[in-house]
Short mmCIF file of C-alpha atoms in Angstrom, two decimals:
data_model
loop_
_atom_site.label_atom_id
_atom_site.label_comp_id
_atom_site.label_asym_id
_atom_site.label_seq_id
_atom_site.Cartn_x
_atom_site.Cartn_y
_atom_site.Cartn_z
CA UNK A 1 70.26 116.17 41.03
CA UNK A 2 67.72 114.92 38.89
CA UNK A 3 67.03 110.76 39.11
CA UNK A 4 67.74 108.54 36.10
CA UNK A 5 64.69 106.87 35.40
CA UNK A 6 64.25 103.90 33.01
CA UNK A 7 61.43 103.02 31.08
CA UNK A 8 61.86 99.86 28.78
CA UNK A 9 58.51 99.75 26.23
CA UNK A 10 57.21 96.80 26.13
CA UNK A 11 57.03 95.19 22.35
CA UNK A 12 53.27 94.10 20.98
CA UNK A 13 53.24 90.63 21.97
CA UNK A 14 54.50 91.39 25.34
CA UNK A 15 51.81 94.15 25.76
CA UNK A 16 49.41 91.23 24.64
CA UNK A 17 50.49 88.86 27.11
CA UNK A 18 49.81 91.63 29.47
CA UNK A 19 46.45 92.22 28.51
CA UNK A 20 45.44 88.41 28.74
CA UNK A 21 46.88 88.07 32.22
CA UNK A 22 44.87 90.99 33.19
CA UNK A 23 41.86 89.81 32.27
CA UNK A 24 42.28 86.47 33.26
CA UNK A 25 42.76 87.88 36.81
CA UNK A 26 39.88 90.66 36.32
CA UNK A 27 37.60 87.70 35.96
CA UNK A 28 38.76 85.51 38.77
CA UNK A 29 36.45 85.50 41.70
CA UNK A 30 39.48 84.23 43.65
CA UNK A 31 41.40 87.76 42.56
CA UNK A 32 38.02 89.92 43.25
CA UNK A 33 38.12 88.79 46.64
CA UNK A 34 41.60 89.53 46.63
CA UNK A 35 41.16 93.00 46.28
CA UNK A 36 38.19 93.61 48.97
CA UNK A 37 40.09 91.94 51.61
CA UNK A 38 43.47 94.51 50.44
CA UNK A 39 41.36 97.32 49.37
CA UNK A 40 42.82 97.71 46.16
CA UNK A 41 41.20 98.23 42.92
CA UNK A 42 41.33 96.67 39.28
CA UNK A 43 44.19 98.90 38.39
CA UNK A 44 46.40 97.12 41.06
CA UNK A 45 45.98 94.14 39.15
CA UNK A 46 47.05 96.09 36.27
CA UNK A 47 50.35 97.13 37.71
CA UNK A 48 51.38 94.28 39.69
CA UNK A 49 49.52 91.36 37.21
CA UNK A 50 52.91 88.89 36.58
CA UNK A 51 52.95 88.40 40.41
CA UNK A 52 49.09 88.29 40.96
CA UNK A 53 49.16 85.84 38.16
CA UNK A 54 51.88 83.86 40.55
CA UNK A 55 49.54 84.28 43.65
CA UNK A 56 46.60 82.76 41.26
CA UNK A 57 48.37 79.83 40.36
CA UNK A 58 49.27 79.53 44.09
CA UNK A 59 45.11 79.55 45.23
CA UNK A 60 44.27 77.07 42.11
CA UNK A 61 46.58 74.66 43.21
CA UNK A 62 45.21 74.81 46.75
CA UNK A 63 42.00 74.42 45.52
CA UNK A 64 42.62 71.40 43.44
CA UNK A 65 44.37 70.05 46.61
CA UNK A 66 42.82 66.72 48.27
CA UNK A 67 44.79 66.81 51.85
CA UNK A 68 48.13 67.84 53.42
CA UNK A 69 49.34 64.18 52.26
CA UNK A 70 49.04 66.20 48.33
CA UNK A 71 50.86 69.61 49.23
CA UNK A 72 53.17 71.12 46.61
CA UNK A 73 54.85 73.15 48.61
CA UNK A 74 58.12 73.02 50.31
CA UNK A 75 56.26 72.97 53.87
CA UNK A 76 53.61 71.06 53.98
CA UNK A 77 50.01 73.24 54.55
CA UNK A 78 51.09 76.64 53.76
CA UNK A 79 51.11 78.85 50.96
CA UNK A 80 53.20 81.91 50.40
CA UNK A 81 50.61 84.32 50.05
CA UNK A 82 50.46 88.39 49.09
CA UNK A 83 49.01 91.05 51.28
CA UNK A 84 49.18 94.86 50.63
CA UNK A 85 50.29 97.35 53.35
CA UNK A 86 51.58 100.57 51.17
CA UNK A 87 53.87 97.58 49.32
CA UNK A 88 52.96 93.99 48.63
CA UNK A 89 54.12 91.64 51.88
CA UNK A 90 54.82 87.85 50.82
CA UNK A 91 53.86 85.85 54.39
CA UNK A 92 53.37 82.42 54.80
CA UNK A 93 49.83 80.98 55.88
CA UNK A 94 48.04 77.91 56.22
CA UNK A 95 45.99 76.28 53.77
CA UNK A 96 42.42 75.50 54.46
CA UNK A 97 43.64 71.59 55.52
CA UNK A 98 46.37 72.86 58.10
CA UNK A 99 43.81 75.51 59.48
CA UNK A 100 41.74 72.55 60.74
CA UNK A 101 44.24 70.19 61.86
CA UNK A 102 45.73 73.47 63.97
CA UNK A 103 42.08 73.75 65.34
CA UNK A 104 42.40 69.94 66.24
CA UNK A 105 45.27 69.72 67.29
CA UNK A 106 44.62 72.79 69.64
CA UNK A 107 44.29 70.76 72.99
CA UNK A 108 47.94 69.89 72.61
CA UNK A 109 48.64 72.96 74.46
CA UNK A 110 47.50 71.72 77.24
CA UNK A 111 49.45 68.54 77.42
CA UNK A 112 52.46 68.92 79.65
CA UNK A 113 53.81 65.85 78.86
CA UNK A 114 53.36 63.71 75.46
CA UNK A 115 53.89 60.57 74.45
CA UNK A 116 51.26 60.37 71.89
CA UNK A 117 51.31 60.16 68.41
CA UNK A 118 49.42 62.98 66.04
CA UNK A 119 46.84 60.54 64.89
CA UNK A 120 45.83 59.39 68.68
CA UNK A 121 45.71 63.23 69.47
CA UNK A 122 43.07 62.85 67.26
CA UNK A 123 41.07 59.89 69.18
CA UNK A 124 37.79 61.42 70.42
CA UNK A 125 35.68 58.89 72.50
CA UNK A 126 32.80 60.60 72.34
CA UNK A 127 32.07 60.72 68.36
CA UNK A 128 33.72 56.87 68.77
CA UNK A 129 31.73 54.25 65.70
CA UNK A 130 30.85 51.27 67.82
CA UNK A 131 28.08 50.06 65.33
CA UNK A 132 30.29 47.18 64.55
CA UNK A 133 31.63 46.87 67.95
CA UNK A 134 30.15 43.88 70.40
CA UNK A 135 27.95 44.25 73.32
CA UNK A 136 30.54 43.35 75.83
CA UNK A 137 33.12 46.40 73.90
CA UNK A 138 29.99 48.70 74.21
CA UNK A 139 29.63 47.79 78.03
CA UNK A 140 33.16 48.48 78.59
CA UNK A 141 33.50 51.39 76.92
CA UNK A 142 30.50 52.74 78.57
CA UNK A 143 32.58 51.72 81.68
CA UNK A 144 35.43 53.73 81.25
CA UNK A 145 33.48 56.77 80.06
CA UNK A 146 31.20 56.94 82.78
CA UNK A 147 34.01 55.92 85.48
CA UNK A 148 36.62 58.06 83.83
CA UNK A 149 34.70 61.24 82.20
CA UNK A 150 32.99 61.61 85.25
CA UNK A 151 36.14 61.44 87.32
CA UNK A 152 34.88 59.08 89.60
CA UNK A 153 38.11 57.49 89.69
CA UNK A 154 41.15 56.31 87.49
CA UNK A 155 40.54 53.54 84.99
CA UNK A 156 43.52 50.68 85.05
CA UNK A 157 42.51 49.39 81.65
CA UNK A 158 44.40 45.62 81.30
CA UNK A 159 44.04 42.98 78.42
CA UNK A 160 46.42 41.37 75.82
CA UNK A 161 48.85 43.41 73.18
CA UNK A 162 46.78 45.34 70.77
CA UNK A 163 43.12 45.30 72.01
CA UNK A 164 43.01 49.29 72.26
CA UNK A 165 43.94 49.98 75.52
CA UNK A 166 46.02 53.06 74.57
CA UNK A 167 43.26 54.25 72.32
CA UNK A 168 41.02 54.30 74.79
CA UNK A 169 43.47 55.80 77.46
CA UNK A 170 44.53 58.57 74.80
CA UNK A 171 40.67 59.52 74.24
CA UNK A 172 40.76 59.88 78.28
CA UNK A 173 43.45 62.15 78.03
CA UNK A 174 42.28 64.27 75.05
CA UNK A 175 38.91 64.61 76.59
CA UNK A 176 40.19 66.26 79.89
CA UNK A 177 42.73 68.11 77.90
CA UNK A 178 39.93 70.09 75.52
CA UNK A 179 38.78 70.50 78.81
CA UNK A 180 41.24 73.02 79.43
CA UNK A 181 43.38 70.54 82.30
CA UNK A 182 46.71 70.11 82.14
CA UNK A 183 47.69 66.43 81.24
CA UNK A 184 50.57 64.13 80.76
CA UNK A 185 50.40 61.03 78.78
CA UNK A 186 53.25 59.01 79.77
CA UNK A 187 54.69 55.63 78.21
CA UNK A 188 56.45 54.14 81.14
CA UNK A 189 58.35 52.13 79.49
CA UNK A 190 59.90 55.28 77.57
CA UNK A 191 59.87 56.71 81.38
CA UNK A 192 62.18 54.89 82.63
CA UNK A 193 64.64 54.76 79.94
CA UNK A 194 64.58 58.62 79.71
CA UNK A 195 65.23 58.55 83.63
CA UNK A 196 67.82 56.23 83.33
CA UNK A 197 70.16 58.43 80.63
CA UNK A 198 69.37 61.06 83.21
CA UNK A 199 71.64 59.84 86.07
CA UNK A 200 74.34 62.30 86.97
CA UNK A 201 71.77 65.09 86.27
CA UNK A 202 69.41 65.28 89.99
CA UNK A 203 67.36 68.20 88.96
CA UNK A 204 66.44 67.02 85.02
CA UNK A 205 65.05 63.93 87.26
CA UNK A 206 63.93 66.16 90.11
CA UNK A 207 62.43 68.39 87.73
CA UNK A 208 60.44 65.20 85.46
CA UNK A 209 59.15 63.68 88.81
CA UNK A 210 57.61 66.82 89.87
CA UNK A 211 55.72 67.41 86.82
CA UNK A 212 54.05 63.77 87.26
CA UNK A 213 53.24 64.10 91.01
CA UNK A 214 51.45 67.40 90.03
CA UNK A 215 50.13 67.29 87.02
CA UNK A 216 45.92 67.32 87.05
CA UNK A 217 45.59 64.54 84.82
CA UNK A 218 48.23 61.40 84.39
CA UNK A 219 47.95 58.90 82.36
CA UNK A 220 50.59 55.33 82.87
CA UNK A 221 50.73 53.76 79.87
CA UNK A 222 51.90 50.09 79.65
CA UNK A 223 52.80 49.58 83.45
CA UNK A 224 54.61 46.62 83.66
CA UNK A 225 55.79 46.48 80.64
CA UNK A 226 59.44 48.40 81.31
CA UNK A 227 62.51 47.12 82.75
CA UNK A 228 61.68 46.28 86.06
CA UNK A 229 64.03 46.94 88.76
CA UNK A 230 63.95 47.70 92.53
CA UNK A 231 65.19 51.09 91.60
CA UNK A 232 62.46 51.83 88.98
CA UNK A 233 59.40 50.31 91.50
CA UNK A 234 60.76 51.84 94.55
CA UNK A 235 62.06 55.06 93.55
CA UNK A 236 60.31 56.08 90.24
CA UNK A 237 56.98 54.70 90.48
CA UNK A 238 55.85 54.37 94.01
CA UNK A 239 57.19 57.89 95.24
CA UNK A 240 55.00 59.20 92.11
CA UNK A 241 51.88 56.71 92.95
CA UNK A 242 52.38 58.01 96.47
CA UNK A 243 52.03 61.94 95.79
CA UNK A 244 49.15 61.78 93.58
CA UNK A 245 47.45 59.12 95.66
CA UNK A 246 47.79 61.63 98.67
CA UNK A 247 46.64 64.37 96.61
CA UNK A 248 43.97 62.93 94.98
CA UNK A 249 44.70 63.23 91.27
CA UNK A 250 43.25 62.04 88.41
CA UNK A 251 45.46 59.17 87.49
CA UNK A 252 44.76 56.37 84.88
CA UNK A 253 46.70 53.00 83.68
CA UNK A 254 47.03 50.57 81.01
CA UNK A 255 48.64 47.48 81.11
CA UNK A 256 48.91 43.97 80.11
CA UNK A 257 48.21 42.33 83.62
CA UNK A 258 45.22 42.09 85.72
CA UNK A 259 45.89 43.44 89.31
CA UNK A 260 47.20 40.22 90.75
CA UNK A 261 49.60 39.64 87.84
CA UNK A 262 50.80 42.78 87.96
CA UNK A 263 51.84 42.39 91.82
CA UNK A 264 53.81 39.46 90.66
CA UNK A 265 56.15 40.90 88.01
CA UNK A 266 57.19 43.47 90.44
CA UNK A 267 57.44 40.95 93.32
CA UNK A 268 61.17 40.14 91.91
CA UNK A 269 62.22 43.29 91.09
CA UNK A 270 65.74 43.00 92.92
CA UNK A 271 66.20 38.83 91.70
CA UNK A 272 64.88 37.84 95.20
CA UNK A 273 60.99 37.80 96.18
CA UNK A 274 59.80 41.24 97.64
CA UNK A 275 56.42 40.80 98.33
CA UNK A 276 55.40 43.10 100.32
CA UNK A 277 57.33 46.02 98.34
CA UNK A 278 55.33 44.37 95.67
CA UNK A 279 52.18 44.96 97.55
CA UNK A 280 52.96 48.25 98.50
CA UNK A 281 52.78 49.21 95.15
CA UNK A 282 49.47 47.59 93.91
CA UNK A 283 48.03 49.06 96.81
CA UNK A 284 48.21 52.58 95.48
CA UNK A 285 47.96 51.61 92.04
CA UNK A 286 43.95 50.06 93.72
CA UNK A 287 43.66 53.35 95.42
CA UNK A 288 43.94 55.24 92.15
CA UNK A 289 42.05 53.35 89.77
CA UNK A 290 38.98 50.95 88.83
CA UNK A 291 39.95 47.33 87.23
CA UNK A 292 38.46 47.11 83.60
CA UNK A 293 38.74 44.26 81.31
CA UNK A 294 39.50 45.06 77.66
CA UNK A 295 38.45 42.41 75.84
CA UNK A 296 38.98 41.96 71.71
CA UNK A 297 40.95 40.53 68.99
CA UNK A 298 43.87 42.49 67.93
CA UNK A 299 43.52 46.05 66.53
CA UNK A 300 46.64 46.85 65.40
#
């Protein structure tokens, strides 16, 4: 049987319209380089030009783009973009801006556990501006990247709300991570409360406290700072203080309280004074880590 084919002419002005899309896109270096990468020639443009015009439009609005915060697209840092295999594919692909935050964002991968934000994924101590920084930040910094980088020991990094402690602890854990070690940043505050809502389930916990004990790198952020209680010191924290201490992990802290103040606010964990529980656990908390000061008006 012989196939029905239909062939509509096109009138003048549409055959004119034609025309000026195709040499708009003839002329585009954008649509030149189109073609190399596809291996397709100027006649392809010919055929196909209402959608090449679309894929145009498409790279000029990328180009004109000033970040990811500017997109025009329906998700953010990609483009729906052509390709020819035989037929034209439409794929989705990331935009020149999403490209490097993928590269940045890379080291991610090796964080088993997260509890950082995008932006301090981002902190890098070693490109850090401290031109406007004071002698005494300078010395401490220099304190924590010779003490930490060089894995001497753990840093417990203590001073008031907002002074940068978890900046500093994050560019710890994003150095060893681009490293290629695994590494869990944990709030412990958030710890415990995700514990907590786990009871009933013995392996979820089981399974959480295991990845702490073994994990490379660990960083305890804002010890102190959670709901203490005789369950949370004595069966969360020191059993996981205990296992890396004995093992010899990595392990870093922040907090608001020096060493000895620290001690005290889990001396009454249970409503009654438990010193030497208390002492117990500062004990390993000293064998895992070196004291530094962070000293500074707010940052936040």
């Amino acid at each position: 049987m012989e196939q029905v084919q239909f062939n509509f002419p096109l009138t003048k002005e549409q055959e004119e319209q034609r025309q000026k899309r195709f040499e708009k896109l003839k002329n585009s270096e954008t649509m030149r380089q189109w073609l190399k990468r596809n291996r397709c020639d100027e006649h392809f443009l010919w055929e196909h030009s209402v959608k090449m015009e679309q894929l145009l439009t498409r790279y000029e609005t990328c180009q004109s783009c000033q970040g990811l915060h500017q997109c025009a697209y329906a998700k953010k840092g990609y483009v729906l973009d052509l390709t020819f295999e035989q037929v034209l594919l439409e794929q989705l692909t990331p935009c020149r801006y999403m490209r490097k935050k993928m590269q940045e964002l890379a080291h991610l991968q090796n964080y088993r556990y997260c509890d950082l934000s995008e932006a301090q994924l981002l902190i890098n101590l070693e490109t850090l501006d401290v031109s406007k920084e004071s002698n005494d930040y300078k010395t401490m910094l220099k304190q924590v990247v010779l003490s930490a980088f060089k894995k001497q020991k753990g840093v417990y990094l203590y001073g008031k709300p907002g002074v940068g402690k978890t900046y500093l602890a994050a560019g710890i854990a994003n150095h060893f991570a681009k490293q290629g070690q695994k590494v869990a940043f944990v709030n412990v505050v958030r710890l415990i409360q995700d514990l907590k809502g786990m009871f009933g389930d013995s392996d979820a916990i089981a399974k959480r406290m295991e990845l702490l004990m073994r994990v490379p790198v660990l960083v305890l952020d804002d010890l102190g700072g959670e709901n203490i209680t005789k369950w949370s010191r004595d069966e969360i924290l020191l059993p996981l203080l205990d296992a890396r201490m004995e093992a010899g992990l990595f392990t870093c802290f922040t907090s608001n309280y020096q060493y000895g103040d620290l001690q005290r606010q889990y001396q009454y964990a249970s409503g009654i004074e438990e010193e030497m529980n208390a002492l117990r656990f500062l004990e390993r908390v000293k064998a895992l880590s070196c004291e530094i000061f962070v000293k500074g008006s707010s940052r936040r």
